[in-house]
Coordinates of C-alpha atoms in Angstrom, one line a residue:
X1 CA -20.7 36.5 -2.4
X2 CA -23.2 35.1 -4.8
X3 CA -23.3 31.7 -6.7
X4 CA -25.6 29.3 -8.1
X5 CA -25.0 26.6 -5.6
X6 CA -23.7 26.6 -2.4
X7 CA -22.2 23.3 -1.7
X8 CA -21.8 22.6 2.5
X9 CA -18.7 20.0 2.8
X10 CA -15.4 19.7 1.0
X11 CA -15.4 16.0 1.0
X12 CA -15.7 13.5 -2.3
X13 CA -19.4 14.0 -2.6
X14 CA -19.0 17.8 -2.5
X15 CA -16.1 18.0 -4.7
X16 CA -17.6 15.9 -7.0
X17 CA -20.6 17.9 -7.3
X18 CA -19.0 21.2 -8.0
X19 CA -16.6 19.8 -10.3
X20 CA -19.4 18.1 -12.4
X21 CA -21.3 21.3 -12.5
X22 CA -18.4 23.4 -13.4
X23 CA -17.8 21.1 -16.6
X24 CA -21.4 22.4 -17.6
X25 CA -20.5 26.3 -16.5
X26 CA -22.7 26.2 -13.4
X27 CA -21.1 28.0 -10.5
X28 CA -20.4 26.8 -7.1
X29 CA -19.2 27.6 -3.9
X30 CA -17.9 25.1 -1.2
X31 CA -18.0 25.3 2.3
X32 CA -15.5 23.1 4.5
X33 CA -15.3 23.5 8.2
X34 CA -11.6 21.6 8.7
X35 CA -8.6 22.2 6.8
X36 CA -7.7 20.5 3.1
X37 CA -5.3 18.6 5.2
X38 CA -7.9 17.1 7.7
X39 CA -9.7 16.1 4.9
X40 CA -7.1 14.6 3.4
X41 CA -5.8 12.7 6.2
X42 CA -9.2 10.9 6.7
X43 CA -9.0 7.2 6.0
X44 CA -12.1 5.8 4.4
X45 CA -13.3 3.5 1.6
X46 CA -11.5 2.4 -1.5
X47 CA -13.9 0.1 -3.4
X48 CA -15.5 2.2 -6.1
X49 CA -18.7 1.0 -8.2
X50 CA -18.7 1.5 -11.9
X51 CA -21.1 4.3 -11.7
X52 CA -18.8 5.9 -9.7
X53 CA -15.9 5.5 -11.9
X54 CA -18.1 7.1 -14.9
X55 CA -18.6 9.9 -13.0
X56 CA -15.1 10.7 -12.2
X57 CA -14.4 10.3 -15.8
X58 CA -17.4 12.8 -16.6
X59 CA -16.0 15.1 -14.3
X60 CA -12.2 14.8 -16.0
X61 CA -10.9 13.6 -13.0
X62 CA -10.2 9.6 -13.5
X63 CA -6.6 9.7 -15.3
X64 CA -4.5 8.8 -11.8
X65 CA -7.7 6.1 -11.0
X66 CA -7.3 4.6 -14.2
X67 CA -3.1 4.7 -13.8
X68 CA -2.9 3.6 -10.0
X69 CA -6.4 1.7 -9.0
X70 CA -6.7 -1.8 -9.1
X71 CA -9.7 -3.4 -11.1
X72 CA -11.0 -6.5 -9.2
X73 CA -13.5 -9.1 -11.0
X74 CA -14.4 -10.9 -7.8
X75 CA -14.1 -11.5 -3.9
X76 CA -13.5 -14.0 -1.9
X77 CA -15.9 -15.0 1.0
X78 CA -15.1 -17.7 3.9
X79 CA -16.5 -19.3 7.1
X80 CA -15.6 -22.4 9.0
X81 CA -13.0 -24.3 6.7
X82 CA -14.8 -23.2 3.5
X83 CA -14.0 -20.4 1.0
X84 CA -15.5 -19.8 -2.4
X85 CA -15.4 -16.8 -5.0
X86 CA -17.6 -14.8 -6.3
X87 CA -16.7 -13.7 -9.6
X88 CA -18.5 -10.1 -10.5
X89 CA -16.9 -10.2 -14.0
X90 CA -18.4 -13.4 -14.9
X91 CA -21.7 -12.7 -13.3
X92 CA -22.6 -9.0 -14.0
X93 CA -20.0 -8.2 -16.8
X94 CA -18.4 -5.6 -14.5
X95 CA -15.7 -5.4 -12.1
X96 CA -15.1 -2.7 -9.3
X97 CA -12.1 -0.3 -8.8
X98 CA -10.2 -0.5 -5.7
X99 CA -9.1 3.2 -5.3
X100 CA -9.1 4.7 -1.6
X101 CA -11.2 7.8 -1.0
X102 CA -8.4 9.9 -0.3
X103 CA -6.7 9.6 -3.7
X104 CA -10.6 10.2 -4.9
X105 CA -10.5 13.4 -3.0
X106 CA -6.9 14.6 -3.5
X107 CA -7.9 14.4 -7.5
X108 CA -11.2 16.3 -7.0
X109 CA -9.2 19.1 -5.1
X110 CA -6.4 19.2 -7.9
X111 CA -9.1 19.8 -10.8
X112 CA -11.2 22.2 -8.9
X113 CA -7.8 24.5 -7.8
X114 CA -6.6 24.0 -11.6
X115 CA -10.5 25.3 -12.4
X116 CA -10.3 28.0 -10.0
X117 CA -13.0 26.8 -8.2
X118 CA -14.2 28.4 -4.9
X119 CA -13.2 26.6 -1.7
X120 CA -13.4 28.2 1.7
X121 CA -11.8 26.2 4.7
X122 CA -12.0 26.5 8.4
X123 CA -15.8 27.9 8.0
X124 CA -17.6 28.1 11.6
X125 CA -21.3 28.4 12.9
X126 CA -22.7 27.7 9.5
X127 CA -26.3 28.4 9.1
X128 CA -28.7 28.1 6.1
X129 CA -31.5 30.4 5.9
X130 CA -34.5 30.7 3.4
X131 CA -34.2 26.8 2.2
X132 CA -37.8 27.1 1.6
X133 CA -37.9 30.1 -0.3
X134 CA -36.7 31.2 -3.6
X135 CA -33.7 33.2 -2.4
X136 CA -31.6 31.1 0.2
X137 CA -28.7 32.0 1.4
X138 CA -25.9 30.8 4.1
X139 CA -24.4 32.6 6.6
X140 CA -20.7 31.7 8.2
X141 CA -17.6 32.5 9.8
X142 CA -14.2 32.3 8.6
X143 CA -11.5 33.5 10.9
X144 CA -14.2 35.1 13.1
X145 CA -15.2 37.4 10.3
X146 CA -19.0 37.0 9.2
X147 CA -19.6 36.1 5.9
X148 CA -22.7 35.6 3.5
X149 CA -23.3 33.4 0.9
X150 CA -26.3 34.3 -1.7
X151 CA -27.5 31.2 -3.9
X152 CA -30.2 29.9 -6.1
X153 CA -29.6 25.9 -4.3
X154 CA -27.9 24.4 -1.3
X155 CA -26.2 20.7 -1.8
X156 CA -25.8 19.5 1.9
X157 CA -22.7 17.4 1.6
X158 CA -21.6 17.9 5.3
X159 CA -22.1 14.1 6.6
X160 CA -23.9 12.9 9.4
X161 CA -23.4 15.4 12.2
X162 CA -23.6 18.3 9.7
X163 CA -25.9 21.0 9.8
X164 CA -27.9 20.4 6.6
X165 CA -30.3 17.8 7.6
X166 CA -30.9 19.2 11.1
X167 CA -32.1 22.8 9.0
X168 CA -35.1 20.4 7.8
X169 CA -38.0 20.7 10.3
X170 CA -38.5 18.1 12.4
X171 CA -41.9 17.9 11.6
X172 CA -40.9 17.5 7.8
X173 CA -38.1 14.8 8.1
X174 CA -38.6 11.1 9.2
X175 CA -35.4 9.1 10.3
X176 CA -34.7 5.5 10.3
X177 CA -31.7 3.8 12.2
X178 CA -30.5 0.4 13.3
X179 CA -27.2 0.6 15.2
X180 CA -25.5 -2.8 15.3
X181 CA -23.7 -4.1 18.8
X182 CA -20.2 -4.2 17.6
X183 CA -17.7 -1.8 15.9
X184 CA -14.6 -2.5 13.2
X185 CA -11.4 -2.4 14.5
X186 CA -9.2 -1.2 11.3
X187 CA -5.5 -0.7 10.7
X188 CA -3.6 0.4 7.9
X189 CA -0.1 -0.9 7.3
X190 CA 3.0 -0.5 4.8
X191 CA 2.9 -4.2 3.6
X192 CA 1.6 -5.8 0.9
X193 CA -1.9 -7.5 0.7
X194 CA -2.3 -11.0 1.6
X195 CA -4.5 -11.5 -1.6
X196 CA -5.0 -9.7 -4.7
X197 CA -8.9 -9.3 -4.3
X198 CA -10.5 -8.8 -0.9
X199 CA -11.5 -11.6 1.7
X200 CA -14.4 -11.4 3.7
X201 CA -14.4 -13.7 6.5
X202 CA -17.2 -15.0 8.9
X203 CA -15.4 -17.0 11.8
X204 CA -16.2 -18.2 15.4
X205 CA -14.5 -15.7 16.6
X206 CA -15.8 -12.8 14.7
X207 CA -15.8 -11.2 11.1
X208 CA -12.8 -10.2 9.3
X209 CA -12.1 -8.5 6.4
X210 CA -8.6 -8.2 4.3
X211 CA -8.3 -5.2 1.9
X212 CA -5.8 -3.3 0.2
X213 CA -5.2 0.5 -1.0
X214 CA -2.0 -0.6 -3.0
X215 CA 0.6 -3.0 -3.6
X216 CA 2.4 -1.7 -0.7
X217 CA -0.6 -0.6 1.6
X218 CA -3.3 -2.8 3.3
X219 CA -6.2 -2.4 5.3
X220 CA -7.4 -4.9 7.6
X221 CA -10.4 -5.0 9.9
X222 CA -11.7 -7.3 12.8
X223 CA -14.9 -7.0 14.2
X224 CA -14.9 -6.1 17.9
X225 CA -16.5 -4.5 20.8
X226 CA -18.1 -1.1 21.2
X227 CA -16.5 -0.6 24.6
X228 CA -12.9 -1.6 22.9
X229 CA -10.5 1.4 21.9
X230 CA -7.9 1.3 19.7
X231 CA -5.2 1.5 22.5
X232 CA -6.7 -1.8 24.2
X233 CA -5.0 -3.3 20.6
X234 CA -1.3 -3.8 20.5
X235 CA -0.3 -4.4 16.6
X236 CA 0.7 -8.1 17.6
X237 CA -2.7 -8.6 19.4
X238 CA -4.5 -7.2 16.1
X239 CA -2.2 -9.5 13.7
X240 CA -2.7 -12.7 15.7
X241 CA -6.6 -12.4 16.2
X242 CA -6.5 -11.7 12.2
X243 CA -4.9 -14.8 11.7
X244 CA -7.2 -16.7 14.0
X245 CA -10.4 -15.1 11.9
X246 CA -8.8 -15.7 8.3
X247 CA -8.3 -19.1 6.0
X248 CA -5.3 -20.4 7.0
X249 CA -3.8 -20.7 3.8
X250 CA -3.7 -16.9 3.9
X251 CA -3.2 -16.4 7.9
X252 CA 0.2 -18.2 7.0
X253 CA 1.4 -15.7 3.9
X254 CA 0.2 -12.7 5.8
X255 CA 2.8 -10.2 5.9
X256 CA 2.5 -8.2 9.1
X257 CA 4.1 -4.8 10.1
X258 CA 3.7 -1.6 12.3
X259 CA 0.5 0.3 11.9
X260 CA 0.4 3.6 10.6
X261 CA -3.5 4.1 11.4
X262 CA -5.8 2.3 13.7
X263 CA -9.3 3.3 14.5
X264 CA -12.6 1.7 15.5
X265 CA -15.6 2.3 13.5
X266 CA -19.2 1.7 14.8
X267 CA -21.7 0.6 12.3
X268 CA -25.0 1.8 11.8
X269 CA -28.0 1.7 9.1
X270 CA -29.7 5.5 9.1
X271 CA -31.9 7.0 6.5
X272 CA -33.4 10.5 6.6
X273 CA -36.6 11.2 4.4
X274 CA -37.2 13.4 2.6
X275 CA -33.7 14.2 0.7
X276 CA -34.9 17.6 -0.3
X277 CA -36.9 20.4 1.6
X278 CA -37.4 23.4 -0.8
X279 CA -33.8 24.4 -2.2
X280 CA -31.8 22.3 0.0
X281 CA -30.7 18.8 -1.0
X282 CA -29.0 16.3 1.1
X283 CA -26.2 13.9 -0.3
X284 CA -24.3 11.4 1.3
X285 CA -24.0 11.0 4.7
X286 CA -25.9 14.0 5.5
X287 CA -28.9 11.6 4.5
X288 CA -28.3 8.1 5.0
X289 CA -25.0 5.8 6.6
X290 CA -24.5 2.2 5.9
X291 CA -22.6 -0.1 7.7
X292 CA -19.1 -0.6 5.8
X293 CA -19.7 -4.2 4.9
X294 CA -20.8 -3.7 1.4
X295 CA -18.6 -0.9 0.5
X296 CA -21.5 1.3 -0.3
X297 CA -21.2 4.7 1.9
X298 CA -19.1 6.5 -0.7
X299 CA -20.8 4.7 -3.8
X300 CA -24.5 5.9 -2.2
X301 CA -23.2 9.2 -2.1
X302 CA -21.9 9.1 -5.6
X303 CA -25.6 8.1 -6.9
X304 CA -27.1 11.1 -4.8
X305 CA -24.7 13.4 -6.8
X306 CA -25.4 11.8 -9.9
X307 CA -29.2 12.3 -9.6
X308 CA -28.9 15.7 -8.0
X309 CA -26.1 17.0 -10.9
X310 CA -28.3 15.9 -13.6
X311 CA -31.6 17.8 -11.7
X312 CA -29.5 20.8 -11.6
X313 CA -28.0 20.8 -15.1
X314 CA -31.6 20.1 -16.7
X315 CA -32.8 23.2 -14.4
X316 CA -30.0 25.5 -15.8
X317 CA -30.0 24.4 -19.6
X318 CA -33.6 23.9 -20.1
X319 CA -35.5 25.7 -17.3
X320 CA -37.2 22.5 -16.4
X321 CA -38.1 21.5 -12.4
X322 CA -38.5 18.0 -13.2
X323 CA -35.0 16.6 -12.2
X324 CA -34.6 18.4 -8.9
X325 CA -38.5 17.8 -8.3
X326 CA -37.6 14.0 -8.5
X327 CA -34.6 14.0 -6.8
X328 CA -35.2 12.9 -3.3
X329 CA -37.8 9.9 -4.7
X330 CA -35.1 8.7 -7.2
X331 CA -32.1 8.8 -4.7
X332 CA -34.2 7.2 -1.9
X333 CA -35.2 4.5 -4.1
X334 CA -31.7 3.3 -4.7
X335 CA -30.6 4.1 -1.1
X336 CA -33.2 1.4 0.2
X337 CA -31.6 -0.9 -2.2
X338 CA -28.3 -0.1 -0.9
X339 CA -29.1 -0.2 2.8
X340 CA -31.1 -3.3 2.3
X341 CA -27.6 -5.1 0.4
X342 CA -25.6 -3.4 3.4
X343 CA -27.5 -4.7 6.1
X344 CA -28.1 -8.7 4.7
X345 CA -24.3 -8.7 4.0
X346 CA -23.3 -7.6 7.7
X347 CA -25.9 -10.1 8.8
X348 CA -24.4 -13.1 6.9
X349 CA -20.9 -12.0 8.4
X350 CA -20.8 -11.0 11.7
X351 CA -21.7 -13.0 15.1
X352 CA -24.1 -11.0 17.1
X353 CA -24.0 -10.9 20.9
X354 CA -27.8 -12.6 21.3
X355 CA -27.5 -15.2 18.2
X356 CA -29.0 -18.5 18.9
X357 CA -27.8 -21.8 18.0
X358 CA -30.8 -21.7 15.2
X359 CA -29.2 -18.1 14.0
X360 CA -26.0 -19.9 13.6
X361 CA -27.5 -22.7 11.8
X362 CA -29.4 -20.2 9.5
X363 CA -26.3 -18.3 8.7
X364 CA -24.3 -21.3 7.9
X365 CA -27.1 -22.3 5.4
X366 CA -27.2 -18.8 4.1
X367 CA -23.5 -18.9 3.4
X368 CA -23.7 -22.5 2.0
X369 CA -26.6 -21.4 -0.5
X370 CA -24.5 -18.4 -1.5
X371 CA -21.4 -20.6 -2.6
X372 CA -23.8 -23.3 -4.2
X373 CA -26.2 -21.1 -6.3
X374 CA -25.0 -19.4 -9.1
X375 CA -28.0 -17.3 -9.2
X376 CA -27.5 -16.2 -5.4
X377 CA -23.8 -15.0 -6.3
X378 CA -25.3 -12.9 -9.2
X379 CA -27.6 -11.0 -7.0
X380 CA -25.0 -10.3 -4.5
X381 CA -22.6 -9.4 -7.4
X382 CA -25.2 -6.8 -8.9
X383 CA -25.2 -5.0 -5.9
X384 CA -21.8 -5.1 -4.9
X385 CA -20.6 -3.8 -8.6
X386 CA -23.7 -1.4 -8.0
X387 CA -27.0 -1.2 -9.2
X388 CA -27.9 1.4 -12.2
X389 CA -28.4 4.8 -11.4

């Protein structure tokens, strides 16, 4: 086969890029190593920045999001016996959209299928060839059959463990990483959310987050040890621990029920530079990871897609290479700001094994300052709703 843009990875970022390119008449093929059902079964993020919402609009995939998603104008933050609200709409003029990543992916699959988009599933042994030349191609297997995809450009949207980043030589790329000494135990339950907006809780027992997917589907998290496994936690033990960490007024009204999904996610901050090598471009988790505290994982992937889509559009429509030449620089400037915010918010809300009494006092002082200062809240709100592209 031959296409203009080969996209490695059939998650939301790869599908979004493919659909956006389609709106401009630019051909692409998406290669996904799993099945469509597997991709749709992954439980991921649910808070979308305004930039992401606008990209879904531009892709023609926003109708169901607007009909079923929830607009959130703020969030609650608690610590000790204190609780306060950060009003995003008042401070920035913008809300966020709560709409599950699974639903985003479902909408994008539907759009690609309706448009006759080419998506290959169950691909194996993917190898990117000639990325540093003008004639790259991708080889892979499907059901044991060898296939070759010739292309103008390759977009690596295949995640942290994918082949795209590994294709860039070690003497070209540099990686930066911080591994956090705890994880998040998360459950999904068919119960009404405890609050109509998210609650971020800093307690003496560790962090907790109350989130949701819809009116009868809630997502809750508690900070846990990296040595824990989901099987160590019964549903009853999880609910009891969550109630100990969130404000009493919400613990008393929390509706509990059986978990329909339970998992532990380790936390890390990671960035690789550069995000472009020749005609290969890295997007999303292939290039960077953030701890989930600031809801930036899917949103940073979307900002990468914004820069890459506009660069490719400019190339095919005008012949200019400026957009693709500056892709890595533009993307990384925004990525590092998102990394800073996610690192700061994680540091503010979690308990660390090596925290001293001084560290704890400083954490409380930082929370007190955030509670009492509109300027501090505005800075947080600007980052949370999403910095401009």
